[in-house]
Coordinates of C-alpha atoms in Angstrom, one line a residue:
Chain A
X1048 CA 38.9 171.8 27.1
X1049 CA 42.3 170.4 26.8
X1050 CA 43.2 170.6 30.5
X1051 CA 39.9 169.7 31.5
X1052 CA 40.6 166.6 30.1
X1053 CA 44.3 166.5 31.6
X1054 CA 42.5 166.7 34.4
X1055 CA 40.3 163.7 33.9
X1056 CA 42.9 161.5 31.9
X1057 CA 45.1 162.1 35.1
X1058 CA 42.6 161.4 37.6
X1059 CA 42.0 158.0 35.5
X1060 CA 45.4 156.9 35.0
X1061 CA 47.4 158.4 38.3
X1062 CA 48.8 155.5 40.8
X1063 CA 46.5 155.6 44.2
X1064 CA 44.0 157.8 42.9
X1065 CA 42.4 156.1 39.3
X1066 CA 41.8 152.9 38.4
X1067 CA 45.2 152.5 37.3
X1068 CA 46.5 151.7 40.8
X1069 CA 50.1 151.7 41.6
X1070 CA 50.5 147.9 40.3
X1071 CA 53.5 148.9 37.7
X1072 CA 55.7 150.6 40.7
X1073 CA 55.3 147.8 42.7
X1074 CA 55.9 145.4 39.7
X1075 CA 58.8 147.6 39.0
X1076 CA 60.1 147.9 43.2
X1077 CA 59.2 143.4 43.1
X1078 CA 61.7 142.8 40.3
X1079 CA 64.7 145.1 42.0
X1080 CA 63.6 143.1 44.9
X1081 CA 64.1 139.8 43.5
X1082 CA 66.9 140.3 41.8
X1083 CA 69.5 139.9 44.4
X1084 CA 67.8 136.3 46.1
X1085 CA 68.2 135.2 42.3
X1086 CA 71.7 136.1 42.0
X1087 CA 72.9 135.5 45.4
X1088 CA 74.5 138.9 47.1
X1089 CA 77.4 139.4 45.3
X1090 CA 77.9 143.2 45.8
X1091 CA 80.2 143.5 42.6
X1092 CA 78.1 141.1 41.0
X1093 CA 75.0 143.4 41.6
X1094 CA 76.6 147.0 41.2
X1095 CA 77.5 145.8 37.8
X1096 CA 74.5 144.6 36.4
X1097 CA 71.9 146.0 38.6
X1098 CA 71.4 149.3 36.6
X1099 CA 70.3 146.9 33.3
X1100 CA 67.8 144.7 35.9
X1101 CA 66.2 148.1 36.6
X1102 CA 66.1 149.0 33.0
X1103 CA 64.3 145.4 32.2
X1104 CA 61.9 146.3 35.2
X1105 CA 61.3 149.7 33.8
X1106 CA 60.6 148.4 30.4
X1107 CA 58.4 145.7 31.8
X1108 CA 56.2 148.1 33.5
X1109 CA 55.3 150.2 30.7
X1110 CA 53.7 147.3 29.3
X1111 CA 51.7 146.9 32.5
X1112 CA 49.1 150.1 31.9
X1113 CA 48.7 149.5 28.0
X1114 CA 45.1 147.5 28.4
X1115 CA 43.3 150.1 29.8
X1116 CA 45.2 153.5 28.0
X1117 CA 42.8 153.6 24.7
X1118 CA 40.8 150.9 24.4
X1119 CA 38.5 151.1 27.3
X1120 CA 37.5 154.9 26.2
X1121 CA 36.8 153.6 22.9
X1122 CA 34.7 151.1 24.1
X1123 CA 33.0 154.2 25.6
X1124 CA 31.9 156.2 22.9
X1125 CA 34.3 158.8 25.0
X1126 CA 37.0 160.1 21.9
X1127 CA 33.7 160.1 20.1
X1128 CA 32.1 162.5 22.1
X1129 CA 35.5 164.3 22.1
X1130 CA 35.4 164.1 18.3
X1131 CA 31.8 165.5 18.3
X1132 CA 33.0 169.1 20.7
X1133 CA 35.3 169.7 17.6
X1134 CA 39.1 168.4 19.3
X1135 CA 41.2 166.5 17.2
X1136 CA 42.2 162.9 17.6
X1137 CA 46.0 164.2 17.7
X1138 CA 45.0 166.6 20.7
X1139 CA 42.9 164.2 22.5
X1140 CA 46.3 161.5 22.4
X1141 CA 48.7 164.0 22.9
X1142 CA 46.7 164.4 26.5
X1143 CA 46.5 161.1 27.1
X1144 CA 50.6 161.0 26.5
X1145 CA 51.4 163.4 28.7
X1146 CA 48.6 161.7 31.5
X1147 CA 50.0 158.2 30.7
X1148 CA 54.1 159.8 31.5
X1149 CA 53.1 161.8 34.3
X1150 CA 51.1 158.8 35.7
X1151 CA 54.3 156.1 35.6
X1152 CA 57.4 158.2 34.2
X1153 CA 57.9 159.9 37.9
X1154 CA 57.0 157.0 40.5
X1155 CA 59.1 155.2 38.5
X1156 CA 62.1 157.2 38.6
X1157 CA 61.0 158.0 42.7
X1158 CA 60.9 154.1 43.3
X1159 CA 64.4 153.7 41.9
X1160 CA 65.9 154.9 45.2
X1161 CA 64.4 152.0 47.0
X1162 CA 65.4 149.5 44.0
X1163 CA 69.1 151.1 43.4
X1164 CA 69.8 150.4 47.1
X1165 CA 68.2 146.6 47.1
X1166 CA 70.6 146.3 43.9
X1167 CA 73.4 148.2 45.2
X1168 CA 73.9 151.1 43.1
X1169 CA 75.8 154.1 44.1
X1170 CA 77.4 157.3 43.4
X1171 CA 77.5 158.2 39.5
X1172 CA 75.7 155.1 38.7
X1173 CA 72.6 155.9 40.6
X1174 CA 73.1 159.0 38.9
X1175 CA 73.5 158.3 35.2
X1176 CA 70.0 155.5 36.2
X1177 CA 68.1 158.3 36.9
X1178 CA 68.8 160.5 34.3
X1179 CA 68.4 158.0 32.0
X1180 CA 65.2 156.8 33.2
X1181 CA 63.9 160.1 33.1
X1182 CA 64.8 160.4 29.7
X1183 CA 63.9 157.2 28.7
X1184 CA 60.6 156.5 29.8
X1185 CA 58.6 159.6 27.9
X1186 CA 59.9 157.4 25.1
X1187 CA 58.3 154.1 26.7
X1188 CA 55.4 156.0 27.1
X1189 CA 55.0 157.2 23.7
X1190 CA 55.6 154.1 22.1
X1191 CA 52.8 152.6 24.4
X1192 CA 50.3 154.8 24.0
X1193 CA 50.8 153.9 19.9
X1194 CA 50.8 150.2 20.6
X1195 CA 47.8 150.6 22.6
X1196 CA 45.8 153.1 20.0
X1197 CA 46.6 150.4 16.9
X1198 CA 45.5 147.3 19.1
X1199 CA 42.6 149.1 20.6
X1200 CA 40.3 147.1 18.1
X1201 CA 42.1 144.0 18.3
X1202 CA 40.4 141.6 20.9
X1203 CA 43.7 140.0 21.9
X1204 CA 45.6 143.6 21.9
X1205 CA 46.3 143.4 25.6
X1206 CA 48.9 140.4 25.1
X1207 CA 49.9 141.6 21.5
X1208 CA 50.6 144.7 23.0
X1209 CA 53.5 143.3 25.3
X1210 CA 55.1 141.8 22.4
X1211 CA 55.3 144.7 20.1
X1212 CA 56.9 147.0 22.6
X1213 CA 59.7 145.4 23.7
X1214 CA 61.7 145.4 20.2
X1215 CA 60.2 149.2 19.7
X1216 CA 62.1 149.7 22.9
X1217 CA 65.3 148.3 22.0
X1218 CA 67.1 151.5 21.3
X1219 CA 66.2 152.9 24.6
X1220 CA 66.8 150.1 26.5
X1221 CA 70.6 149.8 24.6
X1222 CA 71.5 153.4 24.7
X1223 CA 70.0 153.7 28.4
X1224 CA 71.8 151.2 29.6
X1225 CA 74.3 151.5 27.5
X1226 CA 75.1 154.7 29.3
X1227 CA 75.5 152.9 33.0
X1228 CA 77.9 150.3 31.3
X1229 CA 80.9 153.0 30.1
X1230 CA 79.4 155.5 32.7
X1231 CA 79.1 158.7 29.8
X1232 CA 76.4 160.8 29.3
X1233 CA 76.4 161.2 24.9
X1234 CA 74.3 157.8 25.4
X1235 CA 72.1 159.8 28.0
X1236 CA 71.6 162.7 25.1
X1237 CA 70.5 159.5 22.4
X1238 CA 68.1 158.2 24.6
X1239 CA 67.0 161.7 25.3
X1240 CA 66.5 162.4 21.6
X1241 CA 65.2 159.0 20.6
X1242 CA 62.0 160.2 23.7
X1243 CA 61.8 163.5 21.7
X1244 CA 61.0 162.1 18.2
X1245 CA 58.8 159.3 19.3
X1246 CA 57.3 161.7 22.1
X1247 CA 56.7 164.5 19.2
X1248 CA 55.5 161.5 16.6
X1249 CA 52.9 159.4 18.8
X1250 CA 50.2 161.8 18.9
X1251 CA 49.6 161.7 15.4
X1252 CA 50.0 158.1 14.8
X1253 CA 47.8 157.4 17.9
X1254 CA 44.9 159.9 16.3
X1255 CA 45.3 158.5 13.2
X1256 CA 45.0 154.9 14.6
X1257 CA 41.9 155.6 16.6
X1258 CA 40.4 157.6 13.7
X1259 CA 40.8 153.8 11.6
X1260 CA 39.4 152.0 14.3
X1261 CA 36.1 153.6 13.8
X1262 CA 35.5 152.4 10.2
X1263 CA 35.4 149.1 11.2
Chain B
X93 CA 19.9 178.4 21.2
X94 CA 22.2 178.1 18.3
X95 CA 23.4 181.4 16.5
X96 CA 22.6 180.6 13.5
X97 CA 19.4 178.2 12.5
X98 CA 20.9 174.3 12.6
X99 CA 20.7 172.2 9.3
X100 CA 21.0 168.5 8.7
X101 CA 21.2 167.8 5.4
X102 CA 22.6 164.2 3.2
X103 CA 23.5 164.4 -0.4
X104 CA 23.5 161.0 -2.0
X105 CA 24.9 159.1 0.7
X106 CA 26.0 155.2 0.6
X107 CA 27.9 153.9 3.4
X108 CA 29.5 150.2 3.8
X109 CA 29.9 147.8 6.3
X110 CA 32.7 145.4 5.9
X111 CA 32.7 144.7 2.2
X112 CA 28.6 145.3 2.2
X113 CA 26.8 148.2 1.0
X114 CA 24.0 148.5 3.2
X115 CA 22.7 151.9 1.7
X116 CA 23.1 154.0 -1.1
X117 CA 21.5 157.0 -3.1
X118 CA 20.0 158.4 0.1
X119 CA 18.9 162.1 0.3
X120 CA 17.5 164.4 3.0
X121 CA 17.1 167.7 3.9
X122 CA 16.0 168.8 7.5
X123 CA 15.3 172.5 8.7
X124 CA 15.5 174.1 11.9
X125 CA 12.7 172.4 13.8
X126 CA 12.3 169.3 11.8
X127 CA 12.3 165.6 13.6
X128 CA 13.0 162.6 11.0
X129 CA 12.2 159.1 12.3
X130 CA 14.6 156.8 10.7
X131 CA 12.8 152.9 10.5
X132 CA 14.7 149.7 9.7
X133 CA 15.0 146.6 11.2
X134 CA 18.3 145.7 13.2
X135 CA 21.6 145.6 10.8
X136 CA 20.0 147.5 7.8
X137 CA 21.9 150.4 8.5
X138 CA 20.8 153.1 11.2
X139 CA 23.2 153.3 13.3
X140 CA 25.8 153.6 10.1
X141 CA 24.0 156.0 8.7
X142 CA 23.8 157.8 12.2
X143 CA 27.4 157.7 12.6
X144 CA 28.4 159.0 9.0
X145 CA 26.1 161.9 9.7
X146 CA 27.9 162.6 13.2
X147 CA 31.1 162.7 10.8
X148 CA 32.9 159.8 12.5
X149 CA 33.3 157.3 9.9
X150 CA 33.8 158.7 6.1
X151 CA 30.4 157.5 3.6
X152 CA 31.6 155.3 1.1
X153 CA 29.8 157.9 -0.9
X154 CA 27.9 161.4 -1.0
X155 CA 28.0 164.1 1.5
X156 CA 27.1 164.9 4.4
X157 CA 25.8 168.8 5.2
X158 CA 25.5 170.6 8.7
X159 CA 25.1 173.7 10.4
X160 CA 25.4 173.9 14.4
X161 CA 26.6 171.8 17.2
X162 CA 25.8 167.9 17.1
X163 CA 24.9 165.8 20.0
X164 CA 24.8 162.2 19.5
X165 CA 23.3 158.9 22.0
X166 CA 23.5 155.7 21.5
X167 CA 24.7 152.6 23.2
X168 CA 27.4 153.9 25.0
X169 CA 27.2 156.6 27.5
X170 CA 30.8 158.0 26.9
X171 CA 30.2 158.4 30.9
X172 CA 33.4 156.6 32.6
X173 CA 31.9 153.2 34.5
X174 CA 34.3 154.1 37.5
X175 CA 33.5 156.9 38.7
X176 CA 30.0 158.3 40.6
X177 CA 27.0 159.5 38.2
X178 CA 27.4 162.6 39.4
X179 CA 30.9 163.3 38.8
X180 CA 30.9 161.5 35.5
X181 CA 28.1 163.7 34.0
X182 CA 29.8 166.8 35.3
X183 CA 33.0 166.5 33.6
X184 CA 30.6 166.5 30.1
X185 CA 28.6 169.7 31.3
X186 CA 32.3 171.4 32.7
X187 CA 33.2 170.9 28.8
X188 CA 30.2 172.2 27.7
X189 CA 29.4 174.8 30.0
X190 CA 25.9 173.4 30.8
X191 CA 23.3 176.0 32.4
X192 CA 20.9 174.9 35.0
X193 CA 22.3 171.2 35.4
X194 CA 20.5 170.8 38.5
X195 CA 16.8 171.2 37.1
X196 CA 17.6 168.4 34.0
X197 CA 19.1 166.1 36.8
X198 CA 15.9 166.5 38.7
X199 CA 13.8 166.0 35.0
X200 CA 15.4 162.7 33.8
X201 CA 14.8 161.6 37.4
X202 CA 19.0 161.1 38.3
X203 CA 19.2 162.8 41.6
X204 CA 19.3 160.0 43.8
X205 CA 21.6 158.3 41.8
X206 CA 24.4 161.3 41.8
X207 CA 26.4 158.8 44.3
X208 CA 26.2 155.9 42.5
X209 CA 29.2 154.5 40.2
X210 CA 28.1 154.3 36.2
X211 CA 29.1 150.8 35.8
X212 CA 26.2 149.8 38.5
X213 CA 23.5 151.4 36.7
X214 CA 20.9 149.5 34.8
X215 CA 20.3 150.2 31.0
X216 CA 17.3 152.4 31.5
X217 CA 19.2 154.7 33.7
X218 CA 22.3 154.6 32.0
X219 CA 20.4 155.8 29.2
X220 CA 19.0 158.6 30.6
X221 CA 22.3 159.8 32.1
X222 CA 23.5 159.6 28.0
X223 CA 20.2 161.8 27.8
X224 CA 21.2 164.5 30.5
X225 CA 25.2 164.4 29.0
X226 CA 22.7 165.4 25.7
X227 CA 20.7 167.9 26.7
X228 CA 23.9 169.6 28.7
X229 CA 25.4 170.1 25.4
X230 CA 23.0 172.5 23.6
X231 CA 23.4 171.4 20.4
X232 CA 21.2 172.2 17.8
X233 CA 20.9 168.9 15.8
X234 CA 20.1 165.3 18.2
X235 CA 21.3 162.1 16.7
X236 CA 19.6 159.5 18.7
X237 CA 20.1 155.7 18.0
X238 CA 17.4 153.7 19.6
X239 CA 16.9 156.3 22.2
X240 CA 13.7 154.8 23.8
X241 CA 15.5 151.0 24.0
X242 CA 15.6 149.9 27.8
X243 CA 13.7 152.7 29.1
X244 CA 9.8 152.3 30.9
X245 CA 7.4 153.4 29.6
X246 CA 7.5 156.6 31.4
X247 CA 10.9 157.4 30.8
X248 CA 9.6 156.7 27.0
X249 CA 7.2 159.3 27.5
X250 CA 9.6 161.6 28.9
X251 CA 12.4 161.0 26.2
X252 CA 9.3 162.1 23.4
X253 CA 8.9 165.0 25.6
X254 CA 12.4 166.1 25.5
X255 CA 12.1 165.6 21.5
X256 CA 9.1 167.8 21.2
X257 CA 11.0 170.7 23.1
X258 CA 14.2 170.2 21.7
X259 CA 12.2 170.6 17.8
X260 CA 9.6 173.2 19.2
X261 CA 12.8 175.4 20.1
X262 CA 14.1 175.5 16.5
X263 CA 16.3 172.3 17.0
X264 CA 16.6 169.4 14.8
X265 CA 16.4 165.5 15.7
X266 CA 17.0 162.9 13.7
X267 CA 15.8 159.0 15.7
X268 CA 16.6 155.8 14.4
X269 CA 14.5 153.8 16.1
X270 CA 12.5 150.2 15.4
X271 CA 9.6 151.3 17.4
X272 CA 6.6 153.9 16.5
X273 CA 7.1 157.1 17.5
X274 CA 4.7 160.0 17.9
X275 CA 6.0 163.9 16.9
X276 CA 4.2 166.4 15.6
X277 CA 4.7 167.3 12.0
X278 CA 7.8 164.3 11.6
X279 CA 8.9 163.2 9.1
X280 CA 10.4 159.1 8.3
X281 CA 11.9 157.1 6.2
X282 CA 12.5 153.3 6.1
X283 CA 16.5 152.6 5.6
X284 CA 15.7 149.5 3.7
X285 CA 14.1 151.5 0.5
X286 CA 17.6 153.0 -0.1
X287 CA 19.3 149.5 0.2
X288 CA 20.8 148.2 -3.0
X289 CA 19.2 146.2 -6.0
X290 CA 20.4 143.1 -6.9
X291 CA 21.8 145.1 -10.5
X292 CA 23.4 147.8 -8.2
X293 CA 25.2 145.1 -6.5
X294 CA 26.4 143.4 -10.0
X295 CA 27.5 146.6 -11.4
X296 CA 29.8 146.9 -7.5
X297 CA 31.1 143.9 -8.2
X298 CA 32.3 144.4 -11.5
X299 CA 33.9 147.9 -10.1
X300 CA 35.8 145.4 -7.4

């Protein structure tokens, strides 16, 4: 049952293939992009600050897939039916967690190459950006997929949604970039561990949001 | 079907809506084979009470009793508007390991639509793809909200059909609907004889 609806959530939520589209890569790959024609190309200029532009961008697009992650299946009777087949609201969000990552976590961290050379970014920079955003953005995810299950019922969640991540996000975005700044990796292991705990907490939360949004 | 007989039964339920009670002291017992017609006009309650038996929302009050698997229609399909009929019903009957698919397709008259995508479906037919995601999941007790609403008259005719099987088979179905319907040996009940007096309402606000 569970991968059955893996199957489905991914199918739904996967760049190219669902509904989804690619729209937050290309959002992402646009911002690297215009960076540079906005700060004239300055390649010190750039290589320093170029790793927190593509942090911004990263952040950004998380917010871009929120609309559709829990309210439209709520709209359509779907967790019911779930509900009804005996799985638990935490299951049924901890699938959609791991569809909502796999569907923006990796083709973001595959369209940094393209965006670290428009910004500039080489050697153990690039490096410590990657490993940072593939820490990182489990943590973006999970703290979306909440967002998204507590405004599910709201009618302007879509734009309230936007708002409420981006001081969630805070800690990733200081110790993720944070990390590219005094090039170490200990900043790399907090943003690392900050993803675990909210990845580990947002199922339940999420459930437990969707469960309220019934009784109204 | 089920392993054991399927039971439906309510103890002294009362469920709210907002800050309203809309129902309260209601009881019912149905046995393996019973229908219940459930009457009431729009808002008094059915589709509350229908969800608070399904177990999705907690009843302000009372319990709610069941043996065996629960299917449950009503307005929304749970079918994703995206994707073709076809594919969208068969992720439903992959979960529930629906036999003999292609025969209900054929009954509920969805064949020709396998290719089409849910969201351009009209009501009637999105209502009897809800039906087909319902019969795939061989559950012993049907809750059906306003199952006949936006279908022909033969689909109408059909739907009753289904009912009469479902019951004569030893399963249970419990229909809120506005509109008469005609079951052999069912029973009813009008929502609005369970909604509360004016003193039951005094004595709730003086709880508040």
């Amino acid at each position: 049952m569970i991968f059955a609806l893996l199957r489905r959530d991914l199918a739904q939520f996967f760049p190219f293939t669902g509904s989804g589209a690619a729209l937050p890569v290309v959002f992402f790959v646009a911002v690297a992009m215009l960076f540079p024609f906005a700060v004239g190309p300055d390649a010190n200029l750039m290589a320093k600050t170029g790793g927190g532009v593509v942090w911004i961008a990263a952040l950004l697009a998380a917010i871009l897939p929120l609309e559709k992650l829990v309210a439209r299946d709520i709209d359509l009777g779907f967790f019911d039916q779930l509900r009804l087949r005996g799985m638990a609201e935490e299951a049924m969000m901890a699938v959609r967690l791991a569809a909502h990552w796999l569907s923006f976590g990796p083709p973001l961290v595959l369209a940094t190459f393209p965006a670290a050379a428009l910004l500039k970014i080489e050697g153990e920079t690039f490096q410590i950006l990657l490993l940072g955003l593939l820490a990182g953005t489990p943590g973006l995810a999970a703290i979306g997929l909440m967002i998204a299950a507590l405004t599910a019922s709201l009618r302007a969640g879509a734009a309230l949604s936007g708002l409420l991540l981006i001081p969630l996000a805070l800690p990733i975005l200081i110790f993720g970039a944070g990390a590219l700044a005094r090039q170490d990796q200990v900043s790399l292991g907090f943003v690392a561990a900050i993803s675990l705990a909210l990845v580990a907490l947002a199922p339940f939360a999420a459930g437990a949001a969707i469960r309220a949004a019934r009784e109204n | 079907m089920q392993p054991s007989l399927p039971t439906l039964a309510a103890d002294n339920l009362a469920c709210r809506r907002g800050d309203r009670l809309l129902f309260r002291r209601l009881s019912f017992r149905l046995e393996a084979g019973a229908a219940c017609h459930v009457t009431g006009a729009n808002g008094a309650g059915k589709t509350t009470l229908i969800r608070a038996l399904a177990g999705l929302t907690t009843p302000y009050a009372g319990a709610v009793m069941r043996e065996g698997a629960l299917a449950l229609l009503d307005e929304r399909t749970g079918l994703d508007p995206d994707l073709p009929l076809g594919r969208a019903l068969a992720f439903w009957f992959g979960l529930d390991t629906a036999p003999d698919t292609g025969t209900m397709i054929a009954r509920l008259r969805l064949d020709a639509l396998a290719e089409v995508p849910v969201r351009y479906l009209s009501t009637g037919q999105k209502k009897r793809a809800a039906l087909a995601r319902v019969l795939g999941q061989g559950a012993g007790v049907w809750l059906l909200d306003e199952p006949l609403s936006g279908l022909d008259t033969d689909s109408q005719g059909l739907v009753m059909e289904l009912v009469r099987e479902h019951c004569a088979d030893g399963g249970i179905a419990l229909i809120a609907s506005h509109q008469p319907l005609d079951l052999p040996g069912m029973t009813s009940f009008a929502i609005e004889d369970f909604a509360p007096a004016l003193e039951d309402l005094a004595e709730q606000d003086e709880d508040a």
